[in-house]
PDB file of C-alpha atoms in Angstrom:
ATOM      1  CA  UNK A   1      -4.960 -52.213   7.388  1.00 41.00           C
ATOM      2  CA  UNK A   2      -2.618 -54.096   9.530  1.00 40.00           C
ATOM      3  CA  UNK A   3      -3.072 -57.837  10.432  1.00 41.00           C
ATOM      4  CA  UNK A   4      -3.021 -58.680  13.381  1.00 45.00           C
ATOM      5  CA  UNK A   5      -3.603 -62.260  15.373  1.00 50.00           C
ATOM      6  CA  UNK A   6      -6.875 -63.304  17.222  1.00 46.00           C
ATOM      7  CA  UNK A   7      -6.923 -65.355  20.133  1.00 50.00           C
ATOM      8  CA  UNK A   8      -9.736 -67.377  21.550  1.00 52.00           C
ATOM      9  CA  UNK A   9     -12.656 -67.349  18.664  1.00 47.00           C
ATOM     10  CA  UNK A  10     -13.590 -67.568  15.187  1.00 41.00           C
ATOM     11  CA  UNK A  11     -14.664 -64.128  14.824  1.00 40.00           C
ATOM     12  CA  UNK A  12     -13.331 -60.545  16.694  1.00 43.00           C
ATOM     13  CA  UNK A  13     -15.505 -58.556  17.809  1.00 43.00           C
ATOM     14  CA  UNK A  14     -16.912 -56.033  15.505  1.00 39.00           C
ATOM     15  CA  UNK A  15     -15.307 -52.605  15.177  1.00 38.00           C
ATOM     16  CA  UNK A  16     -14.298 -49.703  13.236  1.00 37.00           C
ATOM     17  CA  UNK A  17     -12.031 -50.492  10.103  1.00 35.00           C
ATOM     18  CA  UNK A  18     -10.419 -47.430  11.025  1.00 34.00           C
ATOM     19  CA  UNK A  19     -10.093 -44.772  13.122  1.00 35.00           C
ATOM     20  CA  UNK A  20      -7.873 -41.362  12.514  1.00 34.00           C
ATOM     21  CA  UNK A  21      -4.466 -41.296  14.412  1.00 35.00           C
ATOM     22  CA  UNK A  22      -5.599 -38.178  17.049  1.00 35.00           C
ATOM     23  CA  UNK A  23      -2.501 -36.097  18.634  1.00 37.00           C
ATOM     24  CA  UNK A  24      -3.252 -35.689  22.314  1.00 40.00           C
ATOM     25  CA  UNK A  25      -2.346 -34.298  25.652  1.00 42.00           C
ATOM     26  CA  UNK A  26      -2.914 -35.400  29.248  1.00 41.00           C
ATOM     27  CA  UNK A  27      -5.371 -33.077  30.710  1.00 41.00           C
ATOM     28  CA  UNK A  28      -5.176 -33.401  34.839  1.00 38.00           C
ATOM     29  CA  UNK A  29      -8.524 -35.177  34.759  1.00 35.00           C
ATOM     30  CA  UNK A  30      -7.609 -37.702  31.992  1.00 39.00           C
ATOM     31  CA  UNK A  31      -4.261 -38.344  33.658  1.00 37.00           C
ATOM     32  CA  UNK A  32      -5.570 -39.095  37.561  1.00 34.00           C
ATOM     33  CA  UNK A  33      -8.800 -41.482  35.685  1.00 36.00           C
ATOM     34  CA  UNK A  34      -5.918 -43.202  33.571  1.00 37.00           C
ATOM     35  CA  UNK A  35      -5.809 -47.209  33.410  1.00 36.00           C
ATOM     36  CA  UNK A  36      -9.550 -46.899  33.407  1.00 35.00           C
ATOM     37  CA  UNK A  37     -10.653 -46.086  29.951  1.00 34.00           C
ATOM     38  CA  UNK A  38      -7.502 -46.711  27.691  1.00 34.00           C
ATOM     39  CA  UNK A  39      -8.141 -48.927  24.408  1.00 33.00           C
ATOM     40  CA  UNK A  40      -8.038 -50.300  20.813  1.00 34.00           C
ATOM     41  CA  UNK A  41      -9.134 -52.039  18.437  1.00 35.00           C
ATOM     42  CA  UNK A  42      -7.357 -55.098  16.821  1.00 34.00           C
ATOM     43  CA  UNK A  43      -8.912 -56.654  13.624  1.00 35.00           C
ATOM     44  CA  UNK A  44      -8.233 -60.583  12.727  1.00 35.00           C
ATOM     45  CA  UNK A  45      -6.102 -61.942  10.518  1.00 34.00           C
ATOM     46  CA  UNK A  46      -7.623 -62.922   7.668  1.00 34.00           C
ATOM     47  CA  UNK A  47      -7.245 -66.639   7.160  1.00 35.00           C
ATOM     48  CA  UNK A  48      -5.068 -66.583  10.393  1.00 34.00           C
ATOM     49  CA  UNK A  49      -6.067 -69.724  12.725  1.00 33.00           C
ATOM     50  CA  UNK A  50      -7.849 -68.917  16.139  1.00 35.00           C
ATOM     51  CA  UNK A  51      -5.933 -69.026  19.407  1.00 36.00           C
ATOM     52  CA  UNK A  52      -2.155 -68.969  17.595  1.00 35.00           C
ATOM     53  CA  UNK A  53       0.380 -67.871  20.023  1.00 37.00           C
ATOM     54  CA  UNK A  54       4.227 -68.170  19.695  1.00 38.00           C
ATOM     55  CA  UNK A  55       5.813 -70.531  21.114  1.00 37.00           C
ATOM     56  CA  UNK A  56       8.074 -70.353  23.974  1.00 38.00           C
ATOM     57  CA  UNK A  57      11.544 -69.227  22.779  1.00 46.00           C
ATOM     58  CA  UNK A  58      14.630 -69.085  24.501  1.00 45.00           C
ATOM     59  CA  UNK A  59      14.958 -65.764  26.946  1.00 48.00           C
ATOM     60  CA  UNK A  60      15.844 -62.923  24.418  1.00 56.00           C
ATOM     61  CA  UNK A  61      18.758 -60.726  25.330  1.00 57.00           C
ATOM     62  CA  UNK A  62      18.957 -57.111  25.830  1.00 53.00           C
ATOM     63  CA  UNK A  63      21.625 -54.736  23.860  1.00 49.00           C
ATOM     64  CA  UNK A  64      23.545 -54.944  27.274  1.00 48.00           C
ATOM     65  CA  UNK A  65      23.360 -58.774  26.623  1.00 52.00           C
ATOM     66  CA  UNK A  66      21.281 -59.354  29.869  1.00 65.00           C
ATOM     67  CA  UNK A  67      18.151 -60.491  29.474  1.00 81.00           C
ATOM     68  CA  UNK A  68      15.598 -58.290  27.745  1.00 91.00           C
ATOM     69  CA  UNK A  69      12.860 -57.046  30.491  1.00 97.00           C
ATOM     70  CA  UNK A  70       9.664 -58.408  29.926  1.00 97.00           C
ATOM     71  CA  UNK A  71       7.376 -55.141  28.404  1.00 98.00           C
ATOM     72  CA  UNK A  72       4.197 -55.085  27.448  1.00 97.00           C
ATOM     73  CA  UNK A  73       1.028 -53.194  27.007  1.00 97.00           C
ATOM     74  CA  UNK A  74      -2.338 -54.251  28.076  1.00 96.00           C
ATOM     75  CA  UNK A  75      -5.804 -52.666  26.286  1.00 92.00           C
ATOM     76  CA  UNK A  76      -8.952 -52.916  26.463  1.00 91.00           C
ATOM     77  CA  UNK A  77     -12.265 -50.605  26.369  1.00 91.00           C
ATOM     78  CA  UNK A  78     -13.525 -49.800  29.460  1.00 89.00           C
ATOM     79  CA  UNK A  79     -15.483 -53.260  31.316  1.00 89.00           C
ATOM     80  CA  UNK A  80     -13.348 -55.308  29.169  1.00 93.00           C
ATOM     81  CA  UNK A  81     -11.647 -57.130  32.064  1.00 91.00           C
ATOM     82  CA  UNK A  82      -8.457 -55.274  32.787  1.00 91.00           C
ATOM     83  CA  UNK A  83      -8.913 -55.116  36.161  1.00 86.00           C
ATOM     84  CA  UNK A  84      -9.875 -58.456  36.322  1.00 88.00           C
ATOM     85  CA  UNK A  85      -6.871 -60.220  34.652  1.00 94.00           C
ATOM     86  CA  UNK A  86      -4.181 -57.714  35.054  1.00 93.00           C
ATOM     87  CA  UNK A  87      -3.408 -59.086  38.890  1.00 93.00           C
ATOM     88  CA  UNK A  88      -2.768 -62.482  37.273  1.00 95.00           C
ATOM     89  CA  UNK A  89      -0.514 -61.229  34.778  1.00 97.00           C
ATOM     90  CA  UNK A  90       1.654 -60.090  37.350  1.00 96.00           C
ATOM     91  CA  UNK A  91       1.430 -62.973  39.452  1.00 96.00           C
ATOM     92  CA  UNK A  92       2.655 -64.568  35.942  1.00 97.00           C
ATOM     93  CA  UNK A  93       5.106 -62.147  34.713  1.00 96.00           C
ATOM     94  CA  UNK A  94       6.144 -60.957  38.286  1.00 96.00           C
ATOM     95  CA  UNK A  95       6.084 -57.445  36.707  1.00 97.00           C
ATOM     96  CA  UNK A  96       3.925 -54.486  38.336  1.00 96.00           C
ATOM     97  CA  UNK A  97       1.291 -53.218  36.144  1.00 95.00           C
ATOM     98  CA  UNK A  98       1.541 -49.277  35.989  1.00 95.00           C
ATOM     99  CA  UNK A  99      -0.862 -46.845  35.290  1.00 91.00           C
ATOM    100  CA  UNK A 100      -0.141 -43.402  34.234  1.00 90.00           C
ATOM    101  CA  UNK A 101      -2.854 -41.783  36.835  1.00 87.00           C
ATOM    102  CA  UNK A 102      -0.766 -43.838  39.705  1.00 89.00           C
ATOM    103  CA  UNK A 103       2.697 -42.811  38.411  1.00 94.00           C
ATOM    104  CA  UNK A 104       1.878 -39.205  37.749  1.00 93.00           C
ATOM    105  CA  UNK A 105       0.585 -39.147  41.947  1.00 91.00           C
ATOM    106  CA  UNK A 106       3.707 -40.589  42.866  1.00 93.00           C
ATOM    107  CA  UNK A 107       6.060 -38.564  41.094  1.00 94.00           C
ATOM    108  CA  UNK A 108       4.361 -35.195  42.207  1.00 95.00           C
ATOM    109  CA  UNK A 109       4.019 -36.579  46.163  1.00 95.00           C
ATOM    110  CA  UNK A 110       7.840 -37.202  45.440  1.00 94.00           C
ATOM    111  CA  UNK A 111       8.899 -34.281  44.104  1.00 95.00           C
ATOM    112  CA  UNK A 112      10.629 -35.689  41.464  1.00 94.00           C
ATOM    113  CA  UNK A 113      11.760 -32.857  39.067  1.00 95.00           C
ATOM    114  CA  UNK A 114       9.381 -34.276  36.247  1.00 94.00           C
ATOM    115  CA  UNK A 115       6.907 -34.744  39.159  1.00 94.00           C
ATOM    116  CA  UNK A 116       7.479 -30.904  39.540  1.00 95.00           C
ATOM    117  CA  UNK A 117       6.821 -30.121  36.000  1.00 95.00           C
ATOM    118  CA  UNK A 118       3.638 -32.137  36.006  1.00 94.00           C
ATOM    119  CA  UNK A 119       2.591 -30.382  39.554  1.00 94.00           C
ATOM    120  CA  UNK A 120       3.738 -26.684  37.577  1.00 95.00           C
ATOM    121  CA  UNK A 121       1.373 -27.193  34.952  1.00 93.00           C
ATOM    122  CA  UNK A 122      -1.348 -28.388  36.907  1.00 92.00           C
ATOM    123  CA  UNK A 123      -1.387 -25.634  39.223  1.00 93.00           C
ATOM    124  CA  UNK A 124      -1.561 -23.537  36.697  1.00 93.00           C
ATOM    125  CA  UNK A 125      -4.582 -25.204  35.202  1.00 90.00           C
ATOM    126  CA  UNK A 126      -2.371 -26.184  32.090  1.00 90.00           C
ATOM    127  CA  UNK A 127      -2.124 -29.659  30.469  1.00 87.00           C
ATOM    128  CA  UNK A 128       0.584 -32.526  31.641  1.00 91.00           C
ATOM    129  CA  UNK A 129       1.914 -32.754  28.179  1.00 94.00           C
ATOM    130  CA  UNK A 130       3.145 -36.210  26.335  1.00 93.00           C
ATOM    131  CA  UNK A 131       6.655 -35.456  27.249  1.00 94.00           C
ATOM    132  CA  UNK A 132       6.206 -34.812  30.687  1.00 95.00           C
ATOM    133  CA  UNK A 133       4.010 -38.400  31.308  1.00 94.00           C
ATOM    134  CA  UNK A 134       6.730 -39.949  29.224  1.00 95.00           C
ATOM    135  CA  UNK A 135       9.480 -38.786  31.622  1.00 95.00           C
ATOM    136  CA  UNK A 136       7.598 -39.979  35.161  1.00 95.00           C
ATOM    137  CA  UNK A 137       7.361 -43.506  32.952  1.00 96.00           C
ATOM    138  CA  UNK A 138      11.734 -43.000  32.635  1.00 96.00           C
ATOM    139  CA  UNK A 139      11.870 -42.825  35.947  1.00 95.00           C
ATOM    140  CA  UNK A 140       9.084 -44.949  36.938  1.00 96.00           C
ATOM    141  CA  UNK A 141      10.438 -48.061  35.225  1.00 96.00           C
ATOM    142  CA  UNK A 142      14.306 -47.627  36.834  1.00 96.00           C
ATOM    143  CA  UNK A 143      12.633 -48.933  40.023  1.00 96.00           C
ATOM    144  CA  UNK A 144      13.627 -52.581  41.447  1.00 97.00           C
ATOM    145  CA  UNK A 145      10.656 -53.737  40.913  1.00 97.00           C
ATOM    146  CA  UNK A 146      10.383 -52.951  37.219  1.00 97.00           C
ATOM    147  CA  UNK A 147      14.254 -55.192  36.633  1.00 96.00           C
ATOM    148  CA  UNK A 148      12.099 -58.086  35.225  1.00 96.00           C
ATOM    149  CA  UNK A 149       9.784 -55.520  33.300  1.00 97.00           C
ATOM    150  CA  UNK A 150       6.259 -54.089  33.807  1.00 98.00           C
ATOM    151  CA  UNK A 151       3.173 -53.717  32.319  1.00 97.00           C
ATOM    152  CA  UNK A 152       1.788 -50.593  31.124  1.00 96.00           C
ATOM    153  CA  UNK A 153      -2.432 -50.554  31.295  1.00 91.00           C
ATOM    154  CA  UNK A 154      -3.542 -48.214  28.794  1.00 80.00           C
ATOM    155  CA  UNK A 155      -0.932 -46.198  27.581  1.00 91.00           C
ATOM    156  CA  UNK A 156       0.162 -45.141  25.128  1.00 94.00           C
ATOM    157  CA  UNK A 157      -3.064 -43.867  23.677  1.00 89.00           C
ATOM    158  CA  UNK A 158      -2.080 -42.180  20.593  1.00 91.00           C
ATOM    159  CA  UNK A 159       0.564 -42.971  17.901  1.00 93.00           C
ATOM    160  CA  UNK A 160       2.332 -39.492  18.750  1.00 94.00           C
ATOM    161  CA  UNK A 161       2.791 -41.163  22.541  1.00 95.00           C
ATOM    162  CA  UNK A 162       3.982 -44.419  21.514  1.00 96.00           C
ATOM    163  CA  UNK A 163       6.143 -43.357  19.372  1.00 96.00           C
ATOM    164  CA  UNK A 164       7.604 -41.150  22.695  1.00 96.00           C
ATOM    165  CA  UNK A 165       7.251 -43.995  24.402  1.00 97.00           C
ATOM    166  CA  UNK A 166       9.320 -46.047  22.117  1.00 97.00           C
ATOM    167  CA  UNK A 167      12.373 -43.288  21.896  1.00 96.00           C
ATOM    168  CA  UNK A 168      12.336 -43.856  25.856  1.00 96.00           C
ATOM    169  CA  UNK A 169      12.649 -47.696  25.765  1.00 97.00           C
ATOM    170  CA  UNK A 170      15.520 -47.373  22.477  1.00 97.00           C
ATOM    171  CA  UNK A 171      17.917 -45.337  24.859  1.00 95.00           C
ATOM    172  CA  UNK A 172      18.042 -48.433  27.010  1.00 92.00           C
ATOM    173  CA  UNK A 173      18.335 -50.978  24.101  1.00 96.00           C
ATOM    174  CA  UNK A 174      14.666 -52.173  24.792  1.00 97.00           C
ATOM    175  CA  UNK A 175      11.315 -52.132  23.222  1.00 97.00           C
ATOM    176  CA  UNK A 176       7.836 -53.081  23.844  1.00 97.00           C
ATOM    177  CA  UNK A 177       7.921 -56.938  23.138  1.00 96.00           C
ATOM    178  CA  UNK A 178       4.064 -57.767  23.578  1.00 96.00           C
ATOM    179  CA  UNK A 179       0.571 -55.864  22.793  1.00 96.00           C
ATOM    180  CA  UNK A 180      -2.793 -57.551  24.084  1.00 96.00           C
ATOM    181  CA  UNK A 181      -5.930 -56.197  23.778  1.00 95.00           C
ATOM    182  CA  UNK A 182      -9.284 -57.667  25.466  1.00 95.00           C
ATOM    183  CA  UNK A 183     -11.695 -57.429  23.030  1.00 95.00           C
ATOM    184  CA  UNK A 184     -15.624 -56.945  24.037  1.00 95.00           C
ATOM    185  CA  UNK A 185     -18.673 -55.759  21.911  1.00 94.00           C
ATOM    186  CA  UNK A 186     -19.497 -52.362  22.652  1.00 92.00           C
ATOM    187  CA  UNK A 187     -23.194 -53.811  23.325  1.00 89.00           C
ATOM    188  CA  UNK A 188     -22.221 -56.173  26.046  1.00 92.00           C
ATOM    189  CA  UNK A 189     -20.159 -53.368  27.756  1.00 92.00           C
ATOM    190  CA  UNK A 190     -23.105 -51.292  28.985  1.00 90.00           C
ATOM    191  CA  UNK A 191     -24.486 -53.974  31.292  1.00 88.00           C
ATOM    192  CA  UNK A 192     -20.839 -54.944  32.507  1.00 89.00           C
ATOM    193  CA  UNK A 193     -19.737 -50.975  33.087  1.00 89.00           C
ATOM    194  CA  UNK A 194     -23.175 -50.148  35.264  1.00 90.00           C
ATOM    195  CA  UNK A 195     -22.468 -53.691  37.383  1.00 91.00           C
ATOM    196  CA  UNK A 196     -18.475 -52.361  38.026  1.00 90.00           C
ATOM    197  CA  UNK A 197     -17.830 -51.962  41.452  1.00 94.00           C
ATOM    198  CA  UNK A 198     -13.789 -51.815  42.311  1.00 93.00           C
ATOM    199  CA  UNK A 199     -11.446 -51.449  45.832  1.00 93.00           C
ATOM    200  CA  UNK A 200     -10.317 -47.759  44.925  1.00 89.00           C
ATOM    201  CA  UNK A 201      -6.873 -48.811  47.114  1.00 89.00           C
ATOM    202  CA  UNK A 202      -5.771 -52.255  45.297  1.00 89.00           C
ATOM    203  CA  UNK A 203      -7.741 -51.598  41.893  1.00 83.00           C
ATOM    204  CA  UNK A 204      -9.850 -55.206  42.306  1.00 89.00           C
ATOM    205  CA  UNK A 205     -12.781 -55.133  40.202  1.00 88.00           C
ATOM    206  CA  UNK A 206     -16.050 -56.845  41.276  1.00 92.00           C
ATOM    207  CA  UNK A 207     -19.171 -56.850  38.974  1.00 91.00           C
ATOM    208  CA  UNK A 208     -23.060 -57.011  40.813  1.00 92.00           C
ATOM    209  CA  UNK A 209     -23.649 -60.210  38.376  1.00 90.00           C
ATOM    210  CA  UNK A 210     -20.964 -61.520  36.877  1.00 87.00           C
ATOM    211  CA  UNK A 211     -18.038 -61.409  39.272  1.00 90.00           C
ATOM    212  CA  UNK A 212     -19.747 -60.311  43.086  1.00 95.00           C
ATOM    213  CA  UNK A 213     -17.550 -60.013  46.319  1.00 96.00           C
ATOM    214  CA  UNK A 214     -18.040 -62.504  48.714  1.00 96.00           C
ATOM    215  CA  UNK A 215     -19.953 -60.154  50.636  1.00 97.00           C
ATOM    216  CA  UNK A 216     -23.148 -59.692  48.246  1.00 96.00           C
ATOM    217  CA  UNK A 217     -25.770 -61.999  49.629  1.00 95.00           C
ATOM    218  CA  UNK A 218     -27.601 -64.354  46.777  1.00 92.00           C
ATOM    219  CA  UNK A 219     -30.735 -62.202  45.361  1.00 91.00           C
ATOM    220  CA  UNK A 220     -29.761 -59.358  46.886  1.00 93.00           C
ATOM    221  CA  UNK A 221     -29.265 -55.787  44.909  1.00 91.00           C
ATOM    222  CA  UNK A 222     -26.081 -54.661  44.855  1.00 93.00           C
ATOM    223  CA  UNK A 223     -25.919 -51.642  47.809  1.00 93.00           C
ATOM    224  CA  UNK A 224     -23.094 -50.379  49.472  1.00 94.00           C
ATOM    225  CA  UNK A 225     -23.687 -52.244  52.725  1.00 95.00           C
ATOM    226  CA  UNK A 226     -23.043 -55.308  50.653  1.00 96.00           C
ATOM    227  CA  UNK A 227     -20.351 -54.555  48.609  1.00 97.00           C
ATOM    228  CA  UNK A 228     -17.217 -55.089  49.989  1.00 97.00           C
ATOM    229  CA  UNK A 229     -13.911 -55.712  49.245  1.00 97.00           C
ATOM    230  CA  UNK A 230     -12.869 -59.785  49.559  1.00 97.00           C
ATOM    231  CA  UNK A 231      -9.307 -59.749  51.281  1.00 96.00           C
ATOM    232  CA  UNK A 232      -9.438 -56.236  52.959  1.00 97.00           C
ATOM    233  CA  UNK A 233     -13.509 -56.135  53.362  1.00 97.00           C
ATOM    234  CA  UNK A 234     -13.145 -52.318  53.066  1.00 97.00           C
ATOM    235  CA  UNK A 235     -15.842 -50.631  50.957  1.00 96.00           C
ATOM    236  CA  UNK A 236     -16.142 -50.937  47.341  1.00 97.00           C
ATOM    237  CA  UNK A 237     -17.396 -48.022  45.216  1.00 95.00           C
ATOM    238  CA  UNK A 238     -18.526 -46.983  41.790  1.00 93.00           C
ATOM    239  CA  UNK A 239     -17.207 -45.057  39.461  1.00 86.00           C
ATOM    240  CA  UNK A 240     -19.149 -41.721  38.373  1.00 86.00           C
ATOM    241  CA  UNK A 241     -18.780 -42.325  34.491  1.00 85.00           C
ATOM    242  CA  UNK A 242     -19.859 -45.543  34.828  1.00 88.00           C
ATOM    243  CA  UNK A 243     -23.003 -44.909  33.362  1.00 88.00           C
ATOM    244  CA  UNK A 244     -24.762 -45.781  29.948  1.00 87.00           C
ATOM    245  CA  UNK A 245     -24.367 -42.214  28.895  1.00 88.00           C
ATOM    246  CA  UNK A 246     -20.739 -41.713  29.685  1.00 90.00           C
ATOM    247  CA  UNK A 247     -20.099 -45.430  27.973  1.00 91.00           C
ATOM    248  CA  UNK A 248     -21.079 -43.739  24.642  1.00 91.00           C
ATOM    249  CA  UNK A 249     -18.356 -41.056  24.420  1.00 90.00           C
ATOM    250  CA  UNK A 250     -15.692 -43.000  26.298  1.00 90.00           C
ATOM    251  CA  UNK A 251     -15.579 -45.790  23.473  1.00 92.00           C
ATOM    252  CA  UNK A 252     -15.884 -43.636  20.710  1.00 91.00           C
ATOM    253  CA  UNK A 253     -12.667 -41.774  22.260  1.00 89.00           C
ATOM    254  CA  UNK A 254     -10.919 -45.284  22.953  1.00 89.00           C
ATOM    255  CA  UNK A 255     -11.805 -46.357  19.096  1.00 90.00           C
ATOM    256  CA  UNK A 256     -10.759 -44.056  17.262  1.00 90.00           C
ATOM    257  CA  UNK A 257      -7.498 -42.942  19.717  1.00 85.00           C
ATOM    258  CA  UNK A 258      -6.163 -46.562  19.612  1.00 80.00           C
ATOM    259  CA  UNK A 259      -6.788 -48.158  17.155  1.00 82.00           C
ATOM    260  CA  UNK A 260      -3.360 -46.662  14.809  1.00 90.00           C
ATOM    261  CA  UNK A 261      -1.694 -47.261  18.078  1.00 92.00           C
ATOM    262  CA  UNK A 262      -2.501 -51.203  17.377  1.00 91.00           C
ATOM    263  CA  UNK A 263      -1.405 -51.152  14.198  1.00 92.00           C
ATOM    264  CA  UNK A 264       2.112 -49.018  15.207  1.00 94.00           C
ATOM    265  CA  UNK A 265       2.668 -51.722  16.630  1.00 94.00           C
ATOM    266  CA  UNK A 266       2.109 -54.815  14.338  1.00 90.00           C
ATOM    267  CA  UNK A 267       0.729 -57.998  14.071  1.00 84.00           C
ATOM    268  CA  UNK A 268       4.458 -59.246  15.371  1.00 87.00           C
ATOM    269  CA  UNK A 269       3.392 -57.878  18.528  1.00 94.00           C
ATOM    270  CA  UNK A 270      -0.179 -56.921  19.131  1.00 93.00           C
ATOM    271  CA  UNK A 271      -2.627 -59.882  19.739  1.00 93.00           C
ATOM    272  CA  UNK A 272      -6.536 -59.662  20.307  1.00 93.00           C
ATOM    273  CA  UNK A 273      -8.228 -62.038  23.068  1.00 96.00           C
ATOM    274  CA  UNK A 274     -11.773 -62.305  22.909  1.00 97.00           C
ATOM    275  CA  UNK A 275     -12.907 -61.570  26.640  1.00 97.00           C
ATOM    276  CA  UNK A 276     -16.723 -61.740  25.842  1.00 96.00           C
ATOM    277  CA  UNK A 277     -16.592 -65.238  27.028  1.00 95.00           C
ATOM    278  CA  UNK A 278     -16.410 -66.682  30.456  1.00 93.00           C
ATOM    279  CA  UNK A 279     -13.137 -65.661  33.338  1.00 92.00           C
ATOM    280  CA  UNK A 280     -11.393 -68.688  32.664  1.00 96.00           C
ATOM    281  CA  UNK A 281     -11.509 -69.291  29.041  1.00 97.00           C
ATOM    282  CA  UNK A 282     -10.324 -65.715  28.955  1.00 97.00           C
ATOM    283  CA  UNK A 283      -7.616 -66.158  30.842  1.00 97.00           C
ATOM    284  CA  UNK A 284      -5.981 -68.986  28.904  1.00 98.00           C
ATOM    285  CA  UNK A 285      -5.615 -66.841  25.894  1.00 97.00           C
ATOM    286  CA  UNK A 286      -4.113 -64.376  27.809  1.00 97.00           C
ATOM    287  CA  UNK A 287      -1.798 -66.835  29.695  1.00 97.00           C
ATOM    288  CA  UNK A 288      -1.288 -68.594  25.944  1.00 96.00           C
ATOM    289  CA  UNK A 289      -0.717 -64.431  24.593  1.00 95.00           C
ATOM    290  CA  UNK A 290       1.892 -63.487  27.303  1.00 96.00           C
ATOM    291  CA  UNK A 291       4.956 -65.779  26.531  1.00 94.00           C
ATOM    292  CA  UNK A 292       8.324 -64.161  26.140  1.00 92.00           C
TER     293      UNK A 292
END
């Protein structure tokens, strides 16, 4: 098994010492509910000391010789945080963070001729295939606001799709420089996934206990009256597999799918944060984890 670095504890998480690598295709429904369940596993390095991070290098160059795009992947298993700390790696990168479900919309409302191919197959009730998700990311990431680099939330998924992924970023002289997974017992996650509550438009994530909106009044249950959205006080709302039963088969899919995926990509690159712990101790790590 690969080692990998751990950031923020003594101990990861527990999790499966492996997991087969599963060939896959984006099925319409998987594709428009991406960024929410995408994940891995990362196991410690044995002997490795907690919270080691490189240090800040000089800004690496691309094969153009301008300077390399910042690129990196952010996992996690559903509840783990993403849409919690993603916004602030932005605000830190000042890269967008891109989800396949958002970037598969766009391209088909555009017309794009990959966004045609996707719209082709799902019309005729077929599946958006690796190839076709990995050519709306090609086009996705020549936008201005990708120059600096982006973040992409919870994909790839399988090895087969990074290693797509990868051929896409080689053209270009580039390559996925960081891998950081927020790692979270599957016990804890029930309790956080039933308390989720997110702005469907912006993707800000609220939890009933640990992380209300503004607009939940103290001792109150959560309700829809009361949960609303801080800066845009629209409506928040639940998702429908956010429920203990659905929990079970979406982390068994997210183990075993990403874990090879983690170790395609190395201990050189892929670092584990353990997000069981409270917002801002999390966040360190993650700052700590995301310097080029």
């Amino acid at each position: 098994e690969t080692k990998r670095r751990f950031v923020g504890g003594d101990t990861p998480p527990s999790a499966p010492a492996h997991a087969a690598s599963m060939g896959q295709k984006f099925s319409v429904v998987a594709v428009v509910a991406a960024g929410a369940a995408a994940a891995a596993h990362v196991a410690s390095n044995a002997g490795g000391s907690p919270g080691l991070v490189k240090k800040s290098r000089a800004p690496k160059k691309s094969a153009a010789g301008s300077e390399a795009r910042k690129i990196m992947i952010l996992f996690g298993p559903p509840g783990a945080g993403k849409g919690t700390h993603a916004p602030k790696i932005e605000a830190k990168l000042g890269t967008p963070q891109l989800s396949t479900g958002d970037m598969l919309r766009a391209a088909v409302a555009a017309g794009t001729p990959v966004g045609k191919q996707a719209k082709a197959a799902m019309d005729a009730g077929a599946l958006v295939t690796d190839d076709i998700v990995c050519g709306i990311i090609a086009d996705r990431i020549k936008e201005p606001d990708c120059a600096s680099g982006f973040i992409l939330d919870g994909f790839p998924r399988t090895v087969e799709q990074a290693k797509k992924l990868d051929e896409v970023l080689a053209k270009h002289g580039e390559a996925v420089a960081k891998v950081v997974e927020l790692q979270v017992p599957d016990a804890v996650l029930e309790e956080r996934i039933c308390g989720r509550w997110v702005h469907k438009a912006s993707g800000r994530s609220y939890h009933a206990k640990f992380n209300p909106p503004k607009s939940l009044p103290k001792g109150k249950k959560a309700k829809p009256k009361y949960m609303l959205d801080d800066v845009t006080k629209e409506p928040l709302m639940q998702r429908s597999d956010d429920t203990a039963e659905a929990l079970v088969a979406r982390l068994k899919a997210y183990h075993a799918q990403t874990v090879p995926v983690l170790q395609h990509y190395g201990a050189g690159k892929a670092v584990g944060v353990d997000a069981n712990r409270s917002l801002d101790a999390v966040w360190a790590d993650i700052d700590a984890a995301t310097v080029f």
